[in-house]
Amino acid sequence: PMSTPLVSEPVGPNPVLDAAVKRAVIAGNFEAAVDVCVKFGRMADAMLLAATGGRELFQRTQERYFELMKDQPFMRITHSIVNRQLETLVANSDAGNWKETLAILCTYATMEEFSGLCDQLAGRLREGGDERSATLCYICAGNVEATVSIWMAQQARASGPETQRLEKLVEKMCVLLVLDVCKSESLPAVVGEKYSQYAEVLVSQGRMYQGNQYLVRANAAQTLSAAVLRDRIFNSDLRNLQQITPDQYPPFPYERTE
């Protein structure tokens, strides 16, 4: 184990100390040289010598440095970044400083890590009741389902006609799904259900074409309600049966039985 510093302030140039470090370096005993520097608070020298003495020594010296400096506000963040412990950083971060944490993830997380870490941060914010900030982090994570679930909860609490509230929700979902991070070949079922509900509103208003466009999107989520409504729209116009070949009919939504 590495020694504990014997002084509260780093010792400057000192003939005896410098000679001891010099002898250890000449002998190739970098661990002893580092130990002397640590004892007398010369951590910069200790880190430099440890880097020359090999990876294992450098890592031990680095950890010792972090331990000695743990009371410094920035050191916890630096320790997590250097040791690639971003998950721990997110778990222990101050939710009130979530923007700082998100900025760290944007700078230091790999592409493979980023989504999961943003999702983790969003979960903490949501648990703490900060839905607005959680929504942004869920969007950064590309978590469409969680984002829409928050919007749905907000929609349920909002005032005004239900149709108007549904329309606002669908507008936000359309914008969300344009983002590269949220694009996917398949949509969460909750998105498909809302598209189906909105399509039914449009169809009830006689806007068949627009309703069908939302049903096409809803079918990406493979929901039963979307399939049923699309079948109803198709069969409501006899021209479809006359002009379209059976192999182009929309899939029948139910299982056929003899």
PDB file of C-alpha atoms in Angstrom:
ATOM      1  CA  PRO A   1       0.000   0.000   0.000  1.00  0.00           C
ATOM      2  CA  MET A   2       1.160   3.518  -0.796  1.00  0.00           C
ATOM      3  CA  SER A   3       2.243   5.768   2.065  1.00  0.00           C
ATOM      4  CA  THR A   4       0.171   8.556   3.540  1.00  0.00           C
ATOM      5  CA  PRO A   5       1.595  12.077   3.140  1.00  0.00           C
ATOM      6  CA  LEU A   6       3.581  13.197   6.168  1.00  0.00           C
ATOM      7  CA  VAL A   7       3.035  16.892   5.441  1.00  0.00           C
ATOM      8  CA  SER A   8      -0.005  19.099   4.869  1.00  0.00           C
ATOM      9  CA  GLU A   9       1.715  21.178   2.185  1.00  0.00           C
ATOM     10  CA  PRO A  10       4.016  19.989  -0.642  1.00  0.00           C
ATOM     11  CA  VAL A  11       7.718  20.169   0.158  1.00  0.00           C
ATOM     12  CA  GLY A  12       9.641  22.266  -2.356  1.00  0.00           C
ATOM     13  CA  PRO A  13      13.244  21.700  -3.523  1.00  0.00           C
ATOM     14  CA  ASN A  14      15.101  19.867  -0.778  1.00  0.00           C
ATOM     15  CA  PRO A  15      18.615  18.355  -1.152  1.00  0.00           C
ATOM     16  CA  VAL A  16      17.953  15.329   1.044  1.00  0.00           C
ATOM     17  CA  LEU A  17      14.582  14.553  -0.539  1.00  0.00           C
ATOM     18  CA  ASP A  18      15.862  15.121  -4.066  1.00  0.00           C
ATOM     19  CA  ALA A  19      18.836  12.834  -3.437  1.00  0.00           C
ATOM     20  CA  ALA A  20      16.581  10.039  -2.150  1.00  0.00           C
ATOM     21  CA  VAL A  21      14.366  10.251  -5.245  1.00  0.00           C
ATOM     22  CA  LYS A  22      17.428  10.369  -7.505  1.00  0.00           C
ATOM     23  CA  ARG A  23      18.912   7.208  -5.953  1.00  0.00           C
ATOM     24  CA  ALA A  24      15.641   5.319  -6.366  1.00  0.00           C
ATOM     25  CA  VAL A  25      15.346   6.345 -10.022  1.00  0.00           C
ATOM     26  CA  ILE A  26      18.961   5.372 -10.797  1.00  0.00           C
ATOM     27  CA  ALA A  27      18.277   1.956  -9.240  1.00  0.00           C
ATOM     28  CA  GLY A  28      15.134   1.593 -11.336  1.00  0.00           C
ATOM     29  CA  ASN A  29      12.980   1.499  -8.213  1.00  0.00           C
ATOM     30  CA  PHE A  30      10.261   3.853  -9.391  1.00  0.00           C
ATOM     31  CA  GLU A  31       7.835   2.623  -6.753  1.00  0.00           C
ATOM     32  CA  ALA A  32      10.179   3.794  -3.981  1.00  0.00           C
ATOM     33  CA  ALA A  33      10.688   7.126  -5.753  1.00  0.00           C
ATOM     34  CA  VAL A  34       6.928   7.591  -6.033  1.00  0.00           C
ATOM     35  CA  ASP A  35       6.484   6.643  -2.374  1.00  0.00           C
ATOM     36  CA  VAL A  36       8.957   9.319  -1.267  1.00  0.00           C
ATOM     37  CA  CYS A  37       7.203  11.959  -3.361  1.00  0.00           C
ATOM     38  CA  VAL A  38       3.791  10.989  -1.962  1.00  0.00           C
ATOM     39  CA  LYS A  39       5.084  11.172   1.631  1.00  0.00           C
ATOM     40  CA  PHE A  40       6.243  14.721   1.106  1.00  0.00           C
ATOM     41  CA  GLY A  41       3.210  15.946  -0.845  1.00  0.00           C
ATOM     42  CA  ARG A  42       4.901  16.178  -4.242  1.00  0.00           C
ATOM     43  CA  MET A  43       2.063  14.536  -6.154  1.00  0.00           C
ATOM     44  CA  ALA A  44       2.944  16.045  -9.532  1.00  0.00           C
ATOM     45  CA  ASP A  45       6.406  14.455  -9.301  1.00  0.00           C
ATOM     46  CA  ALA A  46       4.842  11.216  -8.091  1.00  0.00           C
ATOM     47  CA  MET A  47       2.502  11.053 -11.110  1.00  0.00           C
ATOM     48  CA  LEU A  48       5.337  11.760 -13.529  1.00  0.00           C
ATOM     49  CA  LEU A  49       7.567   9.066 -12.032  1.00  0.00           C
ATOM     50  CA  ALA A  50       4.650   6.593 -11.872  1.00  0.00           C
ATOM     51  CA  ALA A  51       3.974   7.095 -15.579  1.00  0.00           C
ATOM     52  CA  THR A  52       7.583   6.063 -16.232  1.00  0.00           C
ATOM     53  CA  GLY A  53       7.358   3.094 -13.859  1.00  0.00           C
ATOM     54  CA  GLY A  54       4.638   1.205 -15.698  1.00  0.00           C
ATOM     55  CA  ARG A  55       0.876   1.034 -16.061  1.00  0.00           C
ATOM     56  CA  GLU A  56       0.158  -0.708 -12.748  1.00  0.00           C
ATOM     57  CA  LEU A  57       2.178   1.782 -10.716  1.00  0.00           C
ATOM     58  CA  PHE A  58       0.617   4.685 -12.556  1.00  0.00           C
ATOM     59  CA  GLN A  59      -2.916   3.422 -11.878  1.00  0.00           C
ATOM     60  CA  ARG A  60      -2.203   2.916  -8.178  1.00  0.00           C
ATOM     61  CA  THR A  61      -0.661   6.364  -7.891  1.00  0.00           C
ATOM     62  CA  GLN A  62      -3.559   7.887  -9.786  1.00  0.00           C
ATOM     63  CA  GLU A  63      -6.092   6.256  -7.448  1.00  0.00           C
ATOM     64  CA  ARG A  64      -4.073   7.475  -4.462  1.00  0.00           C
ATOM     65  CA  TYR A  65      -4.147  10.979  -5.872  1.00  0.00           C
ATOM     66  CA  PHE A  66      -7.908  10.841  -6.338  1.00  0.00           C
ATOM     67  CA  GLU A  67      -8.286   9.607  -2.765  1.00  0.00           C
ATOM     68  CA  LEU A  68      -6.188  12.448  -1.376  1.00  0.00           C
ATOM     69  CA  MET A  69      -8.096  15.021  -3.451  1.00  0.00           C
ATOM     70  CA  LYS A  70     -11.601  13.585  -2.952  1.00  0.00           C
ATOM     71  CA  ASP A  71     -12.812  16.686  -1.115  1.00  0.00           C
ATOM     72  CA  GLN A  72     -12.232  18.820  -4.204  1.00  0.00           C
ATOM     73  CA  PRO A  73     -15.632  19.412  -5.925  1.00  0.00           C
ATOM     74  CA  PHE A  74     -14.393  18.555  -9.416  1.00  0.00           C
ATOM     75  CA  MET A  75     -12.420  15.460  -8.426  1.00  0.00           C
ATOM     76  CA  ARG A  76     -15.390  13.056  -8.272  1.00  0.00           C
ATOM     77  CA  ILE A  77     -16.268  13.965 -11.842  1.00  0.00           C
ATOM     78  CA  THR A  78     -12.664  13.682 -12.986  1.00  0.00           C
ATOM     79  CA  HIS A  79     -12.297  10.301 -11.285  1.00  0.00           C
ATOM     80  CA  SER A  80     -15.393   8.944 -13.064  1.00  0.00           C
ATOM     81  CA  ILE A  81     -14.242  10.240 -16.440  1.00  0.00           C
ATOM     82  CA  VAL A  82     -10.690   8.934 -16.147  1.00  0.00           C
ATOM     83  CA  ASN A  83     -11.824   5.498 -14.957  1.00  0.00           C
ATOM     84  CA  ARG A  84     -14.746   5.247 -17.396  1.00  0.00           C
ATOM     85  CA  GLN A  85     -17.249   5.023 -14.544  1.00  0.00           C
ATOM     86  CA  LEU A  86     -19.942   7.160 -16.103  1.00  0.00           C
ATOM     87  CA  GLU A  87     -22.737   4.908 -14.888  1.00  0.00           C
ATOM     88  CA  THR A  88     -21.615   5.521 -11.302  1.00  0.00           C
ATOM     89  CA  LEU A  89     -21.361   9.227 -12.051  1.00  0.00           C
ATOM     90  CA  VAL A  90     -24.969   9.339 -13.263  1.00  0.00           C
ATOM     91  CA  ALA A  91     -26.205   7.276 -10.303  1.00  0.00           C
ATOM     92  CA  ASN A  92     -24.532   9.586  -7.762  1.00  0.00           C
ATOM     93  CA  SER A  93     -24.990  12.898  -9.544  1.00  0.00           C
ATOM     94  CA  ASP A  94     -27.022  15.771  -8.167  1.00  0.00           C
ATOM     95  CA  ALA A  95     -30.373  15.730  -9.987  1.00  0.00           C
ATOM     96  CA  GLY A  96     -30.459  19.503  -9.668  1.00  0.00           C
ATOM     97  CA  ASN A  97     -27.320  19.693 -11.831  1.00  0.00           C
ATOM     98  CA  TRP A  98     -28.643  17.313 -14.500  1.00  0.00           C
ATOM     99  CA  LYS A  99     -27.579  19.648 -17.311  1.00  0.00           C
ATOM    100  CA  GLU A 100     -23.966  19.348 -16.162  1.00  0.00           C
ATOM    101  CA  THR A 101     -24.270  15.553 -16.060  1.00  0.00           C
ATOM    102  CA  LEU A 102     -25.816  15.474 -19.537  1.00  0.00           C
ATOM    103  CA  ALA A 103     -23.003  17.687 -20.846  1.00  0.00           C
ATOM    104  CA  ILE A 104     -20.437  15.241 -19.425  1.00  0.00           C
ATOM    105  CA  LEU A 105     -22.202  12.347 -21.169  1.00  0.00           C
ATOM    106  CA  CYS A 106     -22.253  14.268 -24.450  1.00  0.00           C
ATOM    107  CA  THR A 107     -18.515  14.849 -24.166  1.00  0.00           C
ATOM    108  CA  TYR A 108     -17.179  11.579 -22.772  1.00  0.00           C
ATOM    109  CA  ALA A 109     -19.675   8.736 -23.338  1.00  0.00           C
ATOM    110  CA  THR A 110     -19.140   6.467 -26.326  1.00  0.00           C
ATOM    111  CA  MET A 111     -21.907   6.027 -28.888  1.00  0.00           C
ATOM    112  CA  GLU A 112     -22.673   2.621 -27.378  1.00  0.00           C
ATOM    113  CA  GLU A 113     -22.910   4.040 -23.841  1.00  0.00           C
ATOM    114  CA  PHE A 114     -24.705   7.299 -24.525  1.00  0.00           C
ATOM    115  CA  SER A 115     -28.275   6.065 -24.968  1.00  0.00           C
ATOM    116  CA  GLY A 116     -28.298   3.881 -21.858  1.00  0.00           C
ATOM    117  CA  LEU A 117     -26.699   6.557 -19.681  1.00  0.00           C
ATOM    118  CA  CYS A 118     -29.174   9.223 -20.832  1.00  0.00           C
ATOM    119  CA  ASP A 119     -31.987   6.789 -20.125  1.00  0.00           C
ATOM    120  CA  GLN A 120     -30.575   6.207 -16.639  1.00  0.00           C
ATOM    121  CA  LEU A 121     -30.369   9.961 -16.003  1.00  0.00           C
ATOM    122  CA  ALA A 122     -33.915  10.454 -17.283  1.00  0.00           C
ATOM    123  CA  GLY A 123     -35.186   7.745 -14.950  1.00  0.00           C
ATOM    124  CA  ARG A 124     -33.672   9.497 -11.942  1.00  0.00           C
ATOM    125  CA  LEU A 125     -35.206  12.811 -12.963  1.00  0.00           C
ATOM    126  CA  ARG A 126     -38.611  11.244 -13.519  1.00  0.00           C
ATOM    127  CA  GLU A 127     -38.530   9.554 -10.131  1.00  0.00           C
ATOM    128  CA  GLY A 128     -37.746  12.935  -8.619  1.00  0.00           C
ATOM    129  CA  GLY A 129     -40.805  14.485 -10.276  1.00  0.00           C
ATOM    130  CA  ASP A 130     -38.929  16.543 -12.886  1.00  0.00           C
ATOM    131  CA  GLU A 131     -40.861  15.337 -15.937  1.00  0.00           C
ATOM    132  CA  ARG A 132     -39.773  18.160 -18.223  1.00  0.00           C
ATOM    133  CA  SER A 133     -36.066  17.513 -17.751  1.00  0.00           C
ATOM    134  CA  ALA A 134     -36.641  13.755 -17.890  1.00  0.00           C
ATOM    135  CA  THR A 135     -38.379  14.176 -21.257  1.00  0.00           C
ATOM    136  CA  LEU A 136     -35.346  15.886 -22.760  1.00  0.00           C
ATOM    137  CA  CYS A 137     -33.034  13.138 -21.504  1.00  0.00           C
ATOM    138  CA  TYR A 138     -35.362  10.416 -22.795  1.00  0.00           C
ATOM    139  CA  ILE A 139     -35.325  12.125 -26.197  1.00  0.00           C
ATOM    140  CA  CYS A 140     -31.501  12.191 -26.133  1.00  0.00           C
ATOM    141  CA  ALA A 141     -31.634   8.463 -25.340  1.00  0.00           C
ATOM    142  CA  GLY A 142     -34.009   7.820 -28.236  1.00  0.00           C
ATOM    143  CA  ASN A 143     -36.543   6.323 -25.830  1.00  0.00           C
ATOM    144  CA  VAL A 144     -39.760   7.074 -27.693  1.00  0.00           C
ATOM    145  CA  GLU A 145     -42.001   4.977 -25.468  1.00  0.00           C
ATOM    146  CA  ALA A 146     -40.915   6.675 -22.233  1.00  0.00           C
ATOM    147  CA  THR A 147     -41.156  10.131 -23.818  1.00  0.00           C
ATOM    148  CA  VAL A 148     -44.672   9.508 -25.101  1.00  0.00           C
ATOM    149  CA  SER A 149     -45.757   8.022 -21.771  1.00  0.00           C
ATOM    150  CA  ILE A 150     -44.807  11.288 -20.033  1.00  0.00           C
ATOM    151  CA  TRP A 151     -46.673  13.300 -22.661  1.00  0.00           C
ATOM    152  CA  MET A 152     -49.711  11.056 -22.236  1.00  0.00           C
ATOM    153  CA  ALA A 153     -49.688  11.644 -18.480  1.00  0.00           C
ATOM    154  CA  GLN A 154     -49.495  15.384 -19.097  1.00  0.00           C
ATOM    155  CA  GLN A 155     -52.286  15.117 -21.666  1.00  0.00           C
ATOM    156  CA  ALA A 156     -54.526  13.389 -19.137  1.00  0.00           C
ATOM    157  CA  ARG A 157     -53.988  16.219 -16.644  1.00  0.00           C
ATOM    158  CA  ALA A 158     -54.494  19.000 -19.198  1.00  0.00           C
ATOM    159  CA  SER A 159     -57.737  20.881 -19.655  1.00  0.00           C
ATOM    160  CA  GLY A 160     -59.693  21.340 -22.852  1.00  0.00           C
ATOM    161  CA  PRO A 161     -61.576  19.082 -25.289  1.00  0.00           C
ATOM    162  CA  GLU A 162     -60.215  15.547 -25.519  1.00  0.00           C
ATOM    163  CA  THR A 163     -59.885  15.725 -29.304  1.00  0.00           C
ATOM    164  CA  GLN A 164     -57.798  18.883 -29.052  1.00  0.00           C
ATOM    165  CA  ARG A 165     -55.539  17.321 -26.434  1.00  0.00           C
ATOM    166  CA  LEU A 166     -55.092  14.222 -28.608  1.00  0.00           C
ATOM    167  CA  GLU A 167     -54.206  16.381 -31.608  1.00  0.00           C
ATOM    168  CA  LYS A 168     -51.485  18.197 -29.642  1.00  0.00           C
ATOM    169  CA  LEU A 169     -50.058  14.872 -28.488  1.00  0.00           C
ATOM    170  CA  VAL A 170     -49.969  13.511 -32.031  1.00  0.00           C
ATOM    171  CA  GLU A 171     -48.265  16.687 -33.279  1.00  0.00           C
ATOM    172  CA  LYS A 172     -45.498  16.230 -30.721  1.00  0.00           C
ATOM    173  CA  MET A 173     -45.107  12.552 -31.590  1.00  0.00           C
ATOM    174  CA  CYS A 174     -44.754  13.392 -35.288  1.00  0.00           C
ATOM    175  CA  VAL A 175     -41.951  15.853 -34.526  1.00  0.00           C
ATOM    176  CA  LEU A 176     -40.287  13.373 -32.159  1.00  0.00           C
ATOM    177  CA  LEU A 177     -40.198  10.590 -34.751  1.00  0.00           C
ATOM    178  CA  VAL A 178     -38.479  12.850 -37.294  1.00  0.00           C
ATOM    179  CA  LEU A 179     -35.374  12.992 -35.076  1.00  0.00           C
ATOM    180  CA  ASP A 180     -32.618  10.627 -36.198  1.00  0.00           C
ATOM    181  CA  VAL A 181     -32.131   9.252 -32.696  1.00  0.00           C
ATOM    182  CA  CYS A 182     -35.827   8.256 -32.521  1.00  0.00           C
ATOM    183  CA  LYS A 183     -36.220   6.758 -35.987  1.00  0.00           C
ATOM    184  CA  SER A 184     -36.991   3.058 -36.043  1.00  0.00           C
ATOM    185  CA  GLU A 185     -38.481   0.475 -38.366  1.00  0.00           C
ATOM    186  CA  SER A 186     -41.032  -0.403 -35.684  1.00  0.00           C
ATOM    187  CA  LEU A 187     -42.882   1.892 -33.330  1.00  0.00           C
ATOM    188  CA  PRO A 188     -43.876   1.293 -29.710  1.00  0.00           C
ATOM    189  CA  ALA A 189     -47.445   0.045 -29.377  1.00  0.00           C
ATOM    190  CA  VAL A 190     -48.437   3.141 -27.390  1.00  0.00           C
ATOM    191  CA  VAL A 191     -47.552   5.342 -30.395  1.00  0.00           C
ATOM    192  CA  GLY A 192     -49.550   3.146 -32.749  1.00  0.00           C
ATOM    193  CA  GLU A 193     -52.573   3.295 -30.454  1.00  0.00           C
ATOM    194  CA  LYS A 194     -52.506   7.102 -30.367  1.00  0.00           C
ATOM    195  CA  TYR A 195     -52.144   7.292 -34.153  1.00  0.00           C
ATOM    196  CA  SER A 196     -55.116   4.931 -34.456  1.00  0.00           C
ATOM    197  CA  GLN A 197     -57.207   7.056 -32.104  1.00  0.00           C
ATOM    198  CA  TYR A 198     -56.385  10.185 -34.070  1.00  0.00           C
ATOM    199  CA  ALA A 199     -57.090   8.439 -37.362  1.00  0.00           C
ATOM    200  CA  GLU A 200     -60.516   7.450 -36.060  1.00  0.00           C
ATOM    201  CA  VAL A 201     -61.215  11.093 -35.214  1.00  0.00           C
ATOM    202  CA  LEU A 202     -60.235  12.151 -38.743  1.00  0.00           C
ATOM    203  CA  VAL A 203     -62.348   9.423 -40.338  1.00  0.00           C
ATOM    204  CA  SER A 204     -65.352  10.425 -38.226  1.00  0.00           C
ATOM    205  CA  GLN A 205     -64.935  13.924 -39.695  1.00  0.00           C
ATOM    206  CA  GLY A 206     -64.956  12.509 -43.228  1.00  0.00           C
ATOM    207  CA  ARG A 207     -61.217  13.041 -43.742  1.00  0.00           C
ATOM    208  CA  MET A 208     -60.596   9.533 -45.039  1.00  0.00           C
ATOM    209  CA  TYR A 209     -57.286  10.225 -46.800  1.00  0.00           C
ATOM    210  CA  GLN A 210     -55.685  11.940 -43.804  1.00  0.00           C
ATOM    211  CA  GLY A 211     -56.995   9.259 -41.472  1.00  0.00           C
ATOM    212  CA  ASN A 212     -55.525   6.546 -43.641  1.00  0.00           C
ATOM    213  CA  GLN A 213     -52.139   8.274 -43.623  1.00  0.00           C
ATOM    214  CA  TYR A 214     -52.013   8.044 -39.835  1.00  0.00           C
ATOM    215  CA  LEU A 215     -53.132   4.443 -40.014  1.00  0.00           C
ATOM    216  CA  VAL A 216     -50.187   3.654 -42.267  1.00  0.00           C
ATOM    217  CA  ARG A 217     -47.936   5.032 -39.531  1.00  0.00           C
ATOM    218  CA  ALA A 218     -49.875   3.174 -36.858  1.00  0.00           C
ATOM    219  CA  ASN A 219     -49.417  -0.091 -38.715  1.00  0.00           C
ATOM    220  CA  ALA A 220     -45.686   0.255 -38.127  1.00  0.00           C
ATOM    221  CA  ALA A 221     -46.522  -0.530 -34.506  1.00  0.00           C
ATOM    222  CA  GLN A 222     -48.669  -3.496 -35.611  1.00  0.00           C
ATOM    223  CA  THR A 223     -51.597  -2.625 -33.370  1.00  0.00           C
ATOM    224  CA  LEU A 224     -54.967  -4.344 -33.725  1.00  0.00           C
ATOM    225  CA  SER A 225     -56.933  -1.090 -33.543  1.00  0.00           C
ATOM    226  CA  ALA A 226     -55.022   0.296 -36.530  1.00  0.00           C
ATOM    227  CA  ALA A 227     -55.577  -2.854 -38.569  1.00  0.00           C
ATOM    228  CA  VAL A 228     -59.310  -2.892 -37.789  1.00  0.00           C
ATOM    229  CA  LEU A 229     -59.828   0.761 -38.723  1.00  0.00           C
ATOM    230  CA  ARG A 230     -57.825   0.430 -41.904  1.00  0.00           C
ATOM    231  CA  ASP A 231     -59.975  -2.546 -42.920  1.00  0.00           C
ATOM    232  CA  ARG A 232     -63.134  -0.525 -42.203  1.00  0.00           C
ATOM    233  CA  ILE A 233     -61.932   2.404 -44.321  1.00  0.00           C
ATOM    234  CA  PHE A 234     -60.975   0.150 -47.187  1.00  0.00           C
ATOM    235  CA  ASN A 235     -64.307  -1.682 -47.240  1.00  0.00           C
ATOM    236  CA  SER A 236     -66.327   1.511 -46.854  1.00  0.00           C
ATOM    237  CA  ASP A 237     -65.552   2.477 -50.460  1.00  0.00           C
ATOM    238  CA  LEU A 238     -66.862   0.018 -53.054  1.00  0.00           C
ATOM    239  CA  ARG A 239     -64.441   1.416 -55.611  1.00  0.00           C
ATOM    240  CA  ASN A 240     -61.585  -0.185 -53.697  1.00  0.00           C
ATOM    241  CA  LEU A 241     -63.116  -3.614 -54.187  1.00  0.00           C
ATOM    242  CA  GLN A 242     -63.599  -2.947 -57.903  1.00  0.00           C
ATOM    243  CA  GLN A 243     -60.268  -1.299 -58.727  1.00  0.00           C
ATOM    244  CA  ILE A 244     -57.806  -3.062 -56.441  1.00  0.00           C
ATOM    245  CA  THR A 245     -56.763  -6.674 -56.790  1.00  0.00           C
ATOM    246  CA  PRO A 246     -57.257  -8.925 -53.752  1.00  0.00           C
ATOM    247  CA  ASP A 247     -53.524  -9.346 -53.204  1.00  0.00           C
ATOM    248  CA  GLN A 248     -53.327  -5.578 -52.511  1.00  0.00           C
ATOM    249  CA  TYR A 249     -56.103  -5.526 -49.922  1.00  0.00           C
ATOM    250  CA  PRO A 250     -54.985  -4.474 -46.418  1.00  0.00           C
ATOM    251  CA  PRO A 251     -54.405  -7.486 -44.147  1.00  0.00           C
ATOM    252  CA  PHE A 252     -57.575  -8.825 -42.514  1.00  0.00           C
ATOM    253  CA  PRO A 253     -57.252  -7.910 -38.806  1.00  0.00           C
ATOM    254  CA  TYR A 254     -58.723 -11.109 -37.389  1.00  0.00           C
ATOM    255  CA  GLU A 255     -57.878 -14.748 -37.628  1.00  0.00           C
ATOM    256  CA  ARG A 256     -60.053 -16.540 -40.177  1.00  0.00           C
ATOM    257  CA  THR A 257     -61.858 -19.691 -39.101  1.00  0.00           C
ATOM    258  CA  GLU A 258     -63.656 -22.215 -41.256  1.00  0.00           C
TER     259      GLU A 258
END
